[in-house]
CSV table of C-alpha atoms in Angstrom, one decimal:
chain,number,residue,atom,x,y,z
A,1,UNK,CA,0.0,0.0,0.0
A,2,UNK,CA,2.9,2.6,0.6
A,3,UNK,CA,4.7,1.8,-2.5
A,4,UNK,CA,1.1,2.0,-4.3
A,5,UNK,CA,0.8,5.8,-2.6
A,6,UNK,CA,5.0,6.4,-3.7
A,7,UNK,CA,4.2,5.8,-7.0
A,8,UNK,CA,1.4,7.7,-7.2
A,9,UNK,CA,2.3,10.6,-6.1
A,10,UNK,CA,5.3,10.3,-8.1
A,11,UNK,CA,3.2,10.3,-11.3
A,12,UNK,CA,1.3,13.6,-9.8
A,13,UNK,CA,3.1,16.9,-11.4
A,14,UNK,CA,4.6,18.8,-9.0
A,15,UNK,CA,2.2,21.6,-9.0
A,16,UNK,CA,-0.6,19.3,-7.8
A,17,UNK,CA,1.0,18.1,-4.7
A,18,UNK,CA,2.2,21.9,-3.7
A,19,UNK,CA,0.0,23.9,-5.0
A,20,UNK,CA,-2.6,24.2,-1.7
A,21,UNK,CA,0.3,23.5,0.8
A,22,UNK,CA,2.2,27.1,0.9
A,23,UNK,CA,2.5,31.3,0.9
A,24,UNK,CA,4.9,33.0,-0.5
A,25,UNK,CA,6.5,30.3,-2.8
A,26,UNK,CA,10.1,29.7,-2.6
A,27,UNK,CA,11.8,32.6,-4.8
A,28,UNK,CA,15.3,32.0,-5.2
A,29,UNK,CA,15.5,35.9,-6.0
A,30,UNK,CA,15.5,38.3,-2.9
A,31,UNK,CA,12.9,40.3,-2.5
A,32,UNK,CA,15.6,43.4,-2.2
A,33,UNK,CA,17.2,41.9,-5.8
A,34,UNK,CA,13.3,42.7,-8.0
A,35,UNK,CA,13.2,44.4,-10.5
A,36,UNK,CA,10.9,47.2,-11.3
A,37,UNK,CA,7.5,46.1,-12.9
A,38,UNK,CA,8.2,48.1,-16.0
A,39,UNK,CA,12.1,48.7,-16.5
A,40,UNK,CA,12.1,50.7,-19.8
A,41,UNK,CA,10.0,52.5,-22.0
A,42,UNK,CA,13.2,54.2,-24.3
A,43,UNK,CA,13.8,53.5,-28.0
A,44,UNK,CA,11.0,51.7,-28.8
A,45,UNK,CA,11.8,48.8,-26.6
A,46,UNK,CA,9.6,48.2,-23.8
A,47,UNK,CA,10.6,46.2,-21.1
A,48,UNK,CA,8.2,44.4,-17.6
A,49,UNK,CA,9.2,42.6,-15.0
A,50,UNK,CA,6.5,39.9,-14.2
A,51,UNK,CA,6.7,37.7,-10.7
A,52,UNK,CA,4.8,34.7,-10.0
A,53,UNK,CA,3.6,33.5,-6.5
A,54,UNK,CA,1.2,31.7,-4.9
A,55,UNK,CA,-0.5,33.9,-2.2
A,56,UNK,CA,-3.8,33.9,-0.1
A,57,UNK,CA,-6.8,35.8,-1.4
A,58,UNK,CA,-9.9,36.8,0.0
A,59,UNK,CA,-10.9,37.9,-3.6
A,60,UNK,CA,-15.8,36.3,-2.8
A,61,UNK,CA,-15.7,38.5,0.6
A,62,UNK,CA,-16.1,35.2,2.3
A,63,UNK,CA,-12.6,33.7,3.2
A,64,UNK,CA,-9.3,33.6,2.5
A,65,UNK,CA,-8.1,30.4,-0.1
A,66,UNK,CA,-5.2,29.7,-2.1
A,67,UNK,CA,-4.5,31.9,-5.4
A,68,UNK,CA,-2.0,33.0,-7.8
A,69,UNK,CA,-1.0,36.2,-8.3
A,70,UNK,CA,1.8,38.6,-10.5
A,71,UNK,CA,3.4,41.3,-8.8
A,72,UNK,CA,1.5,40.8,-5.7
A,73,UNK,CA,-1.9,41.7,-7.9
A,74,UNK,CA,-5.1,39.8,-9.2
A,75,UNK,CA,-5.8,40.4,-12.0
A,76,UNK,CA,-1.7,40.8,-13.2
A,77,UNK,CA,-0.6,44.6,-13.8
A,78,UNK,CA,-2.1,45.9,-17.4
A,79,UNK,CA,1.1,46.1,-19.9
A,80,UNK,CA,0.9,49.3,-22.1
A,81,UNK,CA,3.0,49.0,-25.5
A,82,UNK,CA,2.2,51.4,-28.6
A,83,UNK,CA,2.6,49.7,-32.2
A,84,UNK,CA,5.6,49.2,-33.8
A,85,UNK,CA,7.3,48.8,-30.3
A,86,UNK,CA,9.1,45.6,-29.3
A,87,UNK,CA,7.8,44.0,-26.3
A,88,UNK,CA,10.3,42.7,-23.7
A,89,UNK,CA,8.9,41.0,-20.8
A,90,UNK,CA,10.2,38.7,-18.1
A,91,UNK,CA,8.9,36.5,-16.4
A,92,UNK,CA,10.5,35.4,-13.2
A,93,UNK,CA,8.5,31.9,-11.3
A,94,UNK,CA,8.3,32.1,-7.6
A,95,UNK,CA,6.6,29.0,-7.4
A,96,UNK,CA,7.8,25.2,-6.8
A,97,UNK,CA,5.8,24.1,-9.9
A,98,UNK,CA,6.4,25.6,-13.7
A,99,UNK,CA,4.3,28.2,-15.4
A,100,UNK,CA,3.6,29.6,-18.3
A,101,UNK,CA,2.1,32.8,-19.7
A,102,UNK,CA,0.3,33.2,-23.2
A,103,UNK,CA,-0.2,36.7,-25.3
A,104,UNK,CA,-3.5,36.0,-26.2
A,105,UNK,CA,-4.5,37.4,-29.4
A,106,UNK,CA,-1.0,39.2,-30.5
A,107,UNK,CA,0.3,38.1,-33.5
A,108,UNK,CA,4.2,36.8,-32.5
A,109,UNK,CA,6.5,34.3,-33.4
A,110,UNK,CA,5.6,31.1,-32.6
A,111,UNK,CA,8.0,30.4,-30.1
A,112,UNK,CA,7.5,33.3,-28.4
A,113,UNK,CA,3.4,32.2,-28.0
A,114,UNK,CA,3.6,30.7,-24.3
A,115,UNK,CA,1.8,27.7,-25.0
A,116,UNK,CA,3.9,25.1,-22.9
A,117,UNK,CA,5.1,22.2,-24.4
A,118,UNK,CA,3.8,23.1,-28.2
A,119,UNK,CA,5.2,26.5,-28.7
A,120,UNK,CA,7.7,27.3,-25.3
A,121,UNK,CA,9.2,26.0,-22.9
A,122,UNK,CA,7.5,26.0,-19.3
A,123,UNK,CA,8.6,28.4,-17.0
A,124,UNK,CA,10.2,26.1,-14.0
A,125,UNK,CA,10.0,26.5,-10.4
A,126,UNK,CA,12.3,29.4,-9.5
A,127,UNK,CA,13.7,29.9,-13.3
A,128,UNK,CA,13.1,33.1,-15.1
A,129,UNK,CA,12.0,33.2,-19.1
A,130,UNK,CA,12.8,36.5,-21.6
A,131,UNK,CA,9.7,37.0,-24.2
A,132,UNK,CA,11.1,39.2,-27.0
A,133,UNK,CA,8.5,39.7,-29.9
A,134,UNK,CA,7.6,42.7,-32.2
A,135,UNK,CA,4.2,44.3,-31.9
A,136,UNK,CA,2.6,44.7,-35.3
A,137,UNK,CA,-0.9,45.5,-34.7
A,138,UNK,CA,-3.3,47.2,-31.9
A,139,UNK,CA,-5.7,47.4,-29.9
A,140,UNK,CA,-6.9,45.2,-26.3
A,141,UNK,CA,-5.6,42.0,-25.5
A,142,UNK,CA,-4.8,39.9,-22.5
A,143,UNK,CA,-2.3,37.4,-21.4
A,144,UNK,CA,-3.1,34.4,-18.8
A,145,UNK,CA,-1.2,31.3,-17.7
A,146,UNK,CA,-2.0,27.9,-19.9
A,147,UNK,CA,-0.5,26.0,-16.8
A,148,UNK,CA,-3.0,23.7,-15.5
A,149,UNK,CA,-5.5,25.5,-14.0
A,150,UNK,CA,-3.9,28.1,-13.0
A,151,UNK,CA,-5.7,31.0,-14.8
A,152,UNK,CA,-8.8,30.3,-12.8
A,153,UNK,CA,-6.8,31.1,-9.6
A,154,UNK,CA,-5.9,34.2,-10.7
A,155,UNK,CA,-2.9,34.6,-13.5
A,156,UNK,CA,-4.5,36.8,-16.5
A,157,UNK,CA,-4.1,40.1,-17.1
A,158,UNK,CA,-4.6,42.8,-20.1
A,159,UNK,CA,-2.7,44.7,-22.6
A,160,UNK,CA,-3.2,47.7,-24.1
A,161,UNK,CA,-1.6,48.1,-27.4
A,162,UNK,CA,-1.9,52.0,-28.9
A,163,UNK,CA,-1.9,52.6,-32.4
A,164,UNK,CA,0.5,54.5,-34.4
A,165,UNK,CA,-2.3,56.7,-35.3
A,166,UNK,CA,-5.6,57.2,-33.0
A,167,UNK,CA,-8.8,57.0,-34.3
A,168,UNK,CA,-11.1,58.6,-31.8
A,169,UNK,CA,-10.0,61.4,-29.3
A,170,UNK,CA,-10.9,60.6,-26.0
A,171,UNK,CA,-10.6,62.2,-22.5
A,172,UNK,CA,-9.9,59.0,-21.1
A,173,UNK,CA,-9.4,55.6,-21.6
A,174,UNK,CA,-9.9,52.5,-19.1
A,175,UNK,CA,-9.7,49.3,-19.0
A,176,UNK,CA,-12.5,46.9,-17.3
A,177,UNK,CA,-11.4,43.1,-17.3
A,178,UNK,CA,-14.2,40.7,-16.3
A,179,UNK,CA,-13.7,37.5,-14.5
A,180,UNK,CA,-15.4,34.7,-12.4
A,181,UNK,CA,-13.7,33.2,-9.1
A,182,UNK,CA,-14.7,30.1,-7.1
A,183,UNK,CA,-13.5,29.4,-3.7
A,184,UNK,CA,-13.4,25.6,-4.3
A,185,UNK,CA,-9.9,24.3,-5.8
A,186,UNK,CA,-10.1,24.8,-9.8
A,187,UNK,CA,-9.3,21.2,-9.5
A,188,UNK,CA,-12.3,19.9,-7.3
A,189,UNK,CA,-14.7,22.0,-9.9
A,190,UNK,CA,-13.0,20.3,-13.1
A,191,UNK,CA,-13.3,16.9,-11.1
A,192,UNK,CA,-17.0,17.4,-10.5
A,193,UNK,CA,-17.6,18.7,-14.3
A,194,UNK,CA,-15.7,15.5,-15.6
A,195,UNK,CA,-17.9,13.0,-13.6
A,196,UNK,CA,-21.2,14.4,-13.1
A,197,UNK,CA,-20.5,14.6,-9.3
A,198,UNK,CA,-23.6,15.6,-7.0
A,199,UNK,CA,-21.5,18.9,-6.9
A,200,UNK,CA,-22.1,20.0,-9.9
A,201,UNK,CA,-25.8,19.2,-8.7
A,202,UNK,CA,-25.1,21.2,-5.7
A,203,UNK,CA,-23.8,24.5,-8.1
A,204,UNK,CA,-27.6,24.3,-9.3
A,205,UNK,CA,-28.8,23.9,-6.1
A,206,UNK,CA,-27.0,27.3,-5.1
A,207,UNK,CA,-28.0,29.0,-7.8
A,208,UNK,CA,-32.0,28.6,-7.6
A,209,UNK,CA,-32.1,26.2,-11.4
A,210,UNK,CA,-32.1,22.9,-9.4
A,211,UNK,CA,-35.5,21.3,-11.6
A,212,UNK,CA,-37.1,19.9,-8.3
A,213,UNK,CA,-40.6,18.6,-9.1
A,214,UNK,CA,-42.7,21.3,-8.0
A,215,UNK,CA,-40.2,23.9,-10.0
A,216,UNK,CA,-40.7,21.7,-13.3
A,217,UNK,CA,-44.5,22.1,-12.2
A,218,UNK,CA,-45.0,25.4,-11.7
A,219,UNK,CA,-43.0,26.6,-14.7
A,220,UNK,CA,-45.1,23.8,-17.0
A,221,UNK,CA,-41.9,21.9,-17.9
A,222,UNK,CA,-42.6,18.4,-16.8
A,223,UNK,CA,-43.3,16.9,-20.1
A,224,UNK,CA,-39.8,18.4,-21.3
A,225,UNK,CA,-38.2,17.3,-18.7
A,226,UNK,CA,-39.3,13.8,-19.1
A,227,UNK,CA,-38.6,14.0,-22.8
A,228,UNK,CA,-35.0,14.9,-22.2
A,229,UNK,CA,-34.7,11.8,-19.3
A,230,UNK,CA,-35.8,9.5,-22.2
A,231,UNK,CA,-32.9,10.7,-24.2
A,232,UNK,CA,-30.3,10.2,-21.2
A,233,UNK,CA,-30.2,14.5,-21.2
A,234,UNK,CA,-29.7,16.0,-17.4
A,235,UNK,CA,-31.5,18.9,-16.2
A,236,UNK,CA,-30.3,21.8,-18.5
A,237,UNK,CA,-28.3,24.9,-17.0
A,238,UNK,CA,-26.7,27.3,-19.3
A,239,UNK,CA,-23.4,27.5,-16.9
A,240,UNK,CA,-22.4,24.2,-15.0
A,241,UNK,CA,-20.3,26.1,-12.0
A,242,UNK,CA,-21.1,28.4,-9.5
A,243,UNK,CA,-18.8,31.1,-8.8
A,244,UNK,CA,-18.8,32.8,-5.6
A,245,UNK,CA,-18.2,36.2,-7.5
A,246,UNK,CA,-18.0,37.9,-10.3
A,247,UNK,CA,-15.5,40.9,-10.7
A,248,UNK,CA,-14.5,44.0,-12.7
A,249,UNK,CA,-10.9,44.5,-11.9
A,250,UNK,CA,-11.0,42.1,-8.8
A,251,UNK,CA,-14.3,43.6,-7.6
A,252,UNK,CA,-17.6,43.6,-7.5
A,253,UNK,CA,-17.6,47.1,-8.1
A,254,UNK,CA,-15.1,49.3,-10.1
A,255,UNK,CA,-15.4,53.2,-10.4
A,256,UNK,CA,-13.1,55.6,-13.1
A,257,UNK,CA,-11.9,58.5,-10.7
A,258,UNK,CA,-12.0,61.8,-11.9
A,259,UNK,CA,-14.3,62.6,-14.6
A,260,UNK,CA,-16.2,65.6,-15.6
A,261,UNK,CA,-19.6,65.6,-17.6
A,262,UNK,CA,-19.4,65.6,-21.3
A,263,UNK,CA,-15.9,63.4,-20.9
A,264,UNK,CA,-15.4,61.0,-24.0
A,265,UNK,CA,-13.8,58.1,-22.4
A,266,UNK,CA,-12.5,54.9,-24.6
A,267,UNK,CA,-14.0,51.7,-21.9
A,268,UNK,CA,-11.7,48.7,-23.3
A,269,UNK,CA,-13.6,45.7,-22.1
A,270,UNK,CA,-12.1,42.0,-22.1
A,271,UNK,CA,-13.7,38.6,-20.4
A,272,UNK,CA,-10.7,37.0,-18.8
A,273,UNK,CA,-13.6,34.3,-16.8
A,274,UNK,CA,-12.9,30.8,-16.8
A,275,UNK,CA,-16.4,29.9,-18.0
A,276,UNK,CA,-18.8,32.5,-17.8
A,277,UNK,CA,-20.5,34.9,-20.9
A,278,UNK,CA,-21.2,38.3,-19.8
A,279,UNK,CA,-24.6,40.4,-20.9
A,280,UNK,CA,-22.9,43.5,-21.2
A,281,UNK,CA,-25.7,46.7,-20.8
A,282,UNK,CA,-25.5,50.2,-19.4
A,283,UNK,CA,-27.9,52.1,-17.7
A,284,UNK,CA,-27.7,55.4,-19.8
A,285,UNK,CA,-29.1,54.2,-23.1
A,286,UNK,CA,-27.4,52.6,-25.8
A,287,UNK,CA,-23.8,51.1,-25.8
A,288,UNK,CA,-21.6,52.7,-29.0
A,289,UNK,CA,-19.2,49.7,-29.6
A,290,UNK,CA,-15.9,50.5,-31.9
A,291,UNK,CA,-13.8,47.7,-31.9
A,292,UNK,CA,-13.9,43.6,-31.1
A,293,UNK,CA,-11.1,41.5,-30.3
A,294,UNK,CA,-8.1,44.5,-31.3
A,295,UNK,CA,-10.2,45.3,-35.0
A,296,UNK,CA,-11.7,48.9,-35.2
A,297,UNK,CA,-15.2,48.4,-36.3
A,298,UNK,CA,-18.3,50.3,-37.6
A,299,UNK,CA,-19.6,51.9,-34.9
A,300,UNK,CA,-23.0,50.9,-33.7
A,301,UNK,CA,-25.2,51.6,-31.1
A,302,UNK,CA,-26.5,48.4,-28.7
A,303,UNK,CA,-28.7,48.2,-25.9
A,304,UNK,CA,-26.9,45.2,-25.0
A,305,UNK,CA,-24.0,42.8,-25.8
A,306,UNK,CA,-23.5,38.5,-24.9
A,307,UNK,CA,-19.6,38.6,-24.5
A,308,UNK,CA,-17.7,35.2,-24.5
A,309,UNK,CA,-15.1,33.7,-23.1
A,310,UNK,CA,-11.4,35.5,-23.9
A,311,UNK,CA,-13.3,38.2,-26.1
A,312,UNK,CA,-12.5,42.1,-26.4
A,313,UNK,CA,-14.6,45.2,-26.6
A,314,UNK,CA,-14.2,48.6,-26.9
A,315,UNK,CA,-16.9,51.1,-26.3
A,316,UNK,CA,-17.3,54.9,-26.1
A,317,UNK,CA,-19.0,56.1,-23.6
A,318,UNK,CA,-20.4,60.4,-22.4
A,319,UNK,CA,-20.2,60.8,-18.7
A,320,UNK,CA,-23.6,62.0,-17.9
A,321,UNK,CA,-24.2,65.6,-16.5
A,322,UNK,CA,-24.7,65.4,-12.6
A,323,UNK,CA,-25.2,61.7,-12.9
A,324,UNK,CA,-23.5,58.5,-12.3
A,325,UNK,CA,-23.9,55.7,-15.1
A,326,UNK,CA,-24.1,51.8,-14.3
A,327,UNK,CA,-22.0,49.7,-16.7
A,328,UNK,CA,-23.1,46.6,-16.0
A,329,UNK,CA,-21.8,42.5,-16.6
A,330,UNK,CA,-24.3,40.2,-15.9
A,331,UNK,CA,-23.6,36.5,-16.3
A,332,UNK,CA,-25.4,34.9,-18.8
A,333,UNK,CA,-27.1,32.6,-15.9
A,334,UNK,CA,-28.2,35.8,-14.2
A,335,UNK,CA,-26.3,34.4,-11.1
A,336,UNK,CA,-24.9,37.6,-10.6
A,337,UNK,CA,-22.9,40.4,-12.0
A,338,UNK,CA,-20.2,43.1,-11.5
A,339,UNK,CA,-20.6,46.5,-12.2
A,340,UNK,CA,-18.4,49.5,-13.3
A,341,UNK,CA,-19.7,53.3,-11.8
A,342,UNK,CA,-18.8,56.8,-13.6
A,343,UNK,CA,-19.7,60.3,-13.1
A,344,UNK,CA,-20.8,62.0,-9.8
A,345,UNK,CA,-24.6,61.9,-9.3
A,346,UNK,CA,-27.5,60.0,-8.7
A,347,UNK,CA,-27.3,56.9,-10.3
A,348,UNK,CA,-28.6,55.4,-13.8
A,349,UNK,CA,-28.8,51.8,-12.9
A,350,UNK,CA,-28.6,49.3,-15.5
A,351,UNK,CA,-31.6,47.2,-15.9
A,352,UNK,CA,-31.8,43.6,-14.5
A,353,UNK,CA,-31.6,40.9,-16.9
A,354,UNK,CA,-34.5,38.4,-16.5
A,355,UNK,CA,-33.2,35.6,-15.3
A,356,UNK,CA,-33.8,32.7,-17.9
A,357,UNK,CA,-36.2,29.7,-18.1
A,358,UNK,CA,-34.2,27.0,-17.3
A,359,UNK,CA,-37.0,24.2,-16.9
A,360,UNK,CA,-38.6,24.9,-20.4
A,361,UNK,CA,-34.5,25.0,-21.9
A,362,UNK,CA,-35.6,23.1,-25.6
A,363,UNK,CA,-39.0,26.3,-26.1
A,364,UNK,CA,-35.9,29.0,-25.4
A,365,UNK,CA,-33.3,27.4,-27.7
A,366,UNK,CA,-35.9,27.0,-30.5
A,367,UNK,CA,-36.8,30.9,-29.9
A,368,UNK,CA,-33.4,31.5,-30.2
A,369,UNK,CA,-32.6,29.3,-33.5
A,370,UNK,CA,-36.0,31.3,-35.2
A,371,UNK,CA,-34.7,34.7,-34.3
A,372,UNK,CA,-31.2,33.9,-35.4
A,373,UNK,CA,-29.5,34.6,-38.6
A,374,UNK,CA,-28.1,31.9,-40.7
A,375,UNK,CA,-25.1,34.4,-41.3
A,376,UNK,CA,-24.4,37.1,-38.9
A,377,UNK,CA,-23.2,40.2,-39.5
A,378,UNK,CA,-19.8,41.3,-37.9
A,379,UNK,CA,-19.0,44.2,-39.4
A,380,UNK,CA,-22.5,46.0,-38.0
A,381,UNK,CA,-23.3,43.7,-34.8
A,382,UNK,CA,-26.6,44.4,-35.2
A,383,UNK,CA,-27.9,41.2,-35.6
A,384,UNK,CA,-26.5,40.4,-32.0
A,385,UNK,CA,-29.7,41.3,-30.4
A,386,UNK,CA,-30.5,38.9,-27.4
A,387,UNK,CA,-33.6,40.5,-26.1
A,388,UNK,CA,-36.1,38.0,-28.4
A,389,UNK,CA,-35.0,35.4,-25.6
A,390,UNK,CA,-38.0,33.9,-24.4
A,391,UNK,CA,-37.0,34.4,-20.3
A,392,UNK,CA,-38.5,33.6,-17.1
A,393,UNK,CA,-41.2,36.4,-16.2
């Protein structure tokens, strides 16, 4: 039996059998020896410091558990280039397991890309790896480890990439980077995905979509939810987790400081959530979107906007006169949300989202397939109009 539990844990990667057992890491690097988070900005070269380290995190409001962080922060510091530089960034691991960080969306050499073990090399306990690439386009990105599960304890962060030439003016730009974070070990969630554990039961049970018998009743989706137990279908959800929060920053709540009425300001939005879509909406009229995933496009006006996973945004956005506007994020589940505040004032609240009909799941999908385009439009986004979802009253 002890030789069984040797070998096993000898098979384990390191990571698994460390991660939950420490604070601090083990940095061979004195903390008197770091280097500044950005150490140059001169010549067209621009060059960051990145450290890795497990930590504690009180991140729900509920209790501390173990996370990862860069430079002390989650989410990781936002890295500001302007095209045409050349991106220098190292990445120092604090850690007794290996990491690995990937430029999501940049166009790079591929061995520069920070996939581990197809494009670069991990990152190993207490080494230190240079990333030297060219930037050749703009706009918002983000970067997040592709270690395990270690984005979903907190390694991401974004990028802001300014082009040679601007095309709006703005007063002000900010960046709002959405995420979801569970208490549980991102290991015990994927565990209870992968089997159909009673957990994963449990995350509906918290959320209020568990389809007990006098739910499926009342909301007149008992024959459906026979129909789908014929066909070896569980009860439907549209997100399988619960998260105990969902942030803006790290927060519930995010505010941009120091903003006078009539202000243009440039909001560069990006989903860095493990699992979750985002309903984006506001709560001073329509949305005016400008660019998705780094690509300026048409502008159009939206009430609202379904954001996936590892997508970008960009809106522009008027701060009200003696008012403050609501931008809201509302998981697609309507489990919760996390807002952004602007302007001084009372303030315009976004509206709720109805939460949907999860017991009648097969009526709302087919609403959704006749509303739909066979070919949507990109260019305009206008055909990305969610609000002929048939939803819970």
């Amino acid at each position: 039996m002890k030789l069984a539990t040797i070998l096993l844990l000898l098979l384990l990667p390191v990571g698994e059998v460390f991660a939950q057992h420490q604070h601090g890491g083990v940095s061979t690097v004195p903390t008197s020896a770091k280097k500044p988070f950005l150490e140059n900005a001169k010549g067209g070269k621009v060059e960051y410091h990145l450290y890795v380290n497990d930590t504690l995190a009180n991140i729900s409001g509920k209790r501390k558990v173990s996370a990862l962080a860069m430079n002390g922060q989650i989410p990781a510091p936002t890295l500001n280039f302007t095209e045409g530089d050349t991106a220098v960034i190292h990445v120092h691991n604090l850690m007794r397991h290996e990491t690995s960080i990937h430029w999501h969306g940049l166009l790079l050499p591929n061995k520069e890309d920070g996939v581990p073990y197809l494009t670069t090399a991990p990152v190993e306990p207490g080494g230190q790896y240079t990333f030297t690439f060219p930037l050749i386009q703009s706009g918002t990105f983000w970067y997040h480890s592709h270690t395990m599960l270690q984005e979903q304890s907190g390694l991401y962060g974004s990028i802001v990439i300014q082009p040679r030439k601007k095309s709006y003016e703005v007063d002000k730009e900010f960046v709002l980077l959405l995420s979801d974070w569970t208490d549980e070990n991102p290991r015990r969630v994927l565990n209870a995905l992968k089997r159909n554990d009673p957990a994963s039961e449990w995350y509906s049970i918290k959320k209020g979509y568990a389809q007990s018998l006098d739910k499926l009743i009342q909301h007149k989706g008992l024959g459906n939810r026979l129909k789908n137990g014929w066909k070896r279908m569980p009860p439907m959800d549209l997100s399988d987790v619960y998260y105990a929060a969902f942030l803006a920053n790290g927060k519930r709540k995010e505010s941009i400081p120091d903003l006078k009425p009539g202000d243009k300001v440039r909001l560069r939005v990006i989903n860095g959530s493990a699992s979750t879509y985002f309903y984006l909406h506001g709560g001073a009229g329509k949305l005016e979107l400008i660019s998705s995933d780094g690509i300026d496009v048409k502008p159009i006006k939206i009430d609202r906007l379904l954001m996936g996973i590892a997508e970008t945004y960009d809106f522009l956005l008027t701060v009200p006169k003696n008012k403050t506007m609501e931008f809201r994020a509302t998981a697609q589940d309507v489990s919760g949300f996390a807002s952004l505040y602007f302007g001084k004032g009372d303030t315009l609240s976004a509206a709720p989202i109805p939460r949907p009909n999860v017991w009648n799941m097969d009526e709302m999908m087919m609403s959704m397939a006749v509303n739909f385009p066979d070919r949507m439009n990109h260019s305009g986004m206008g055909e990305m109009d969610h609000s002929k979802m048939k939803m819970e009253p």
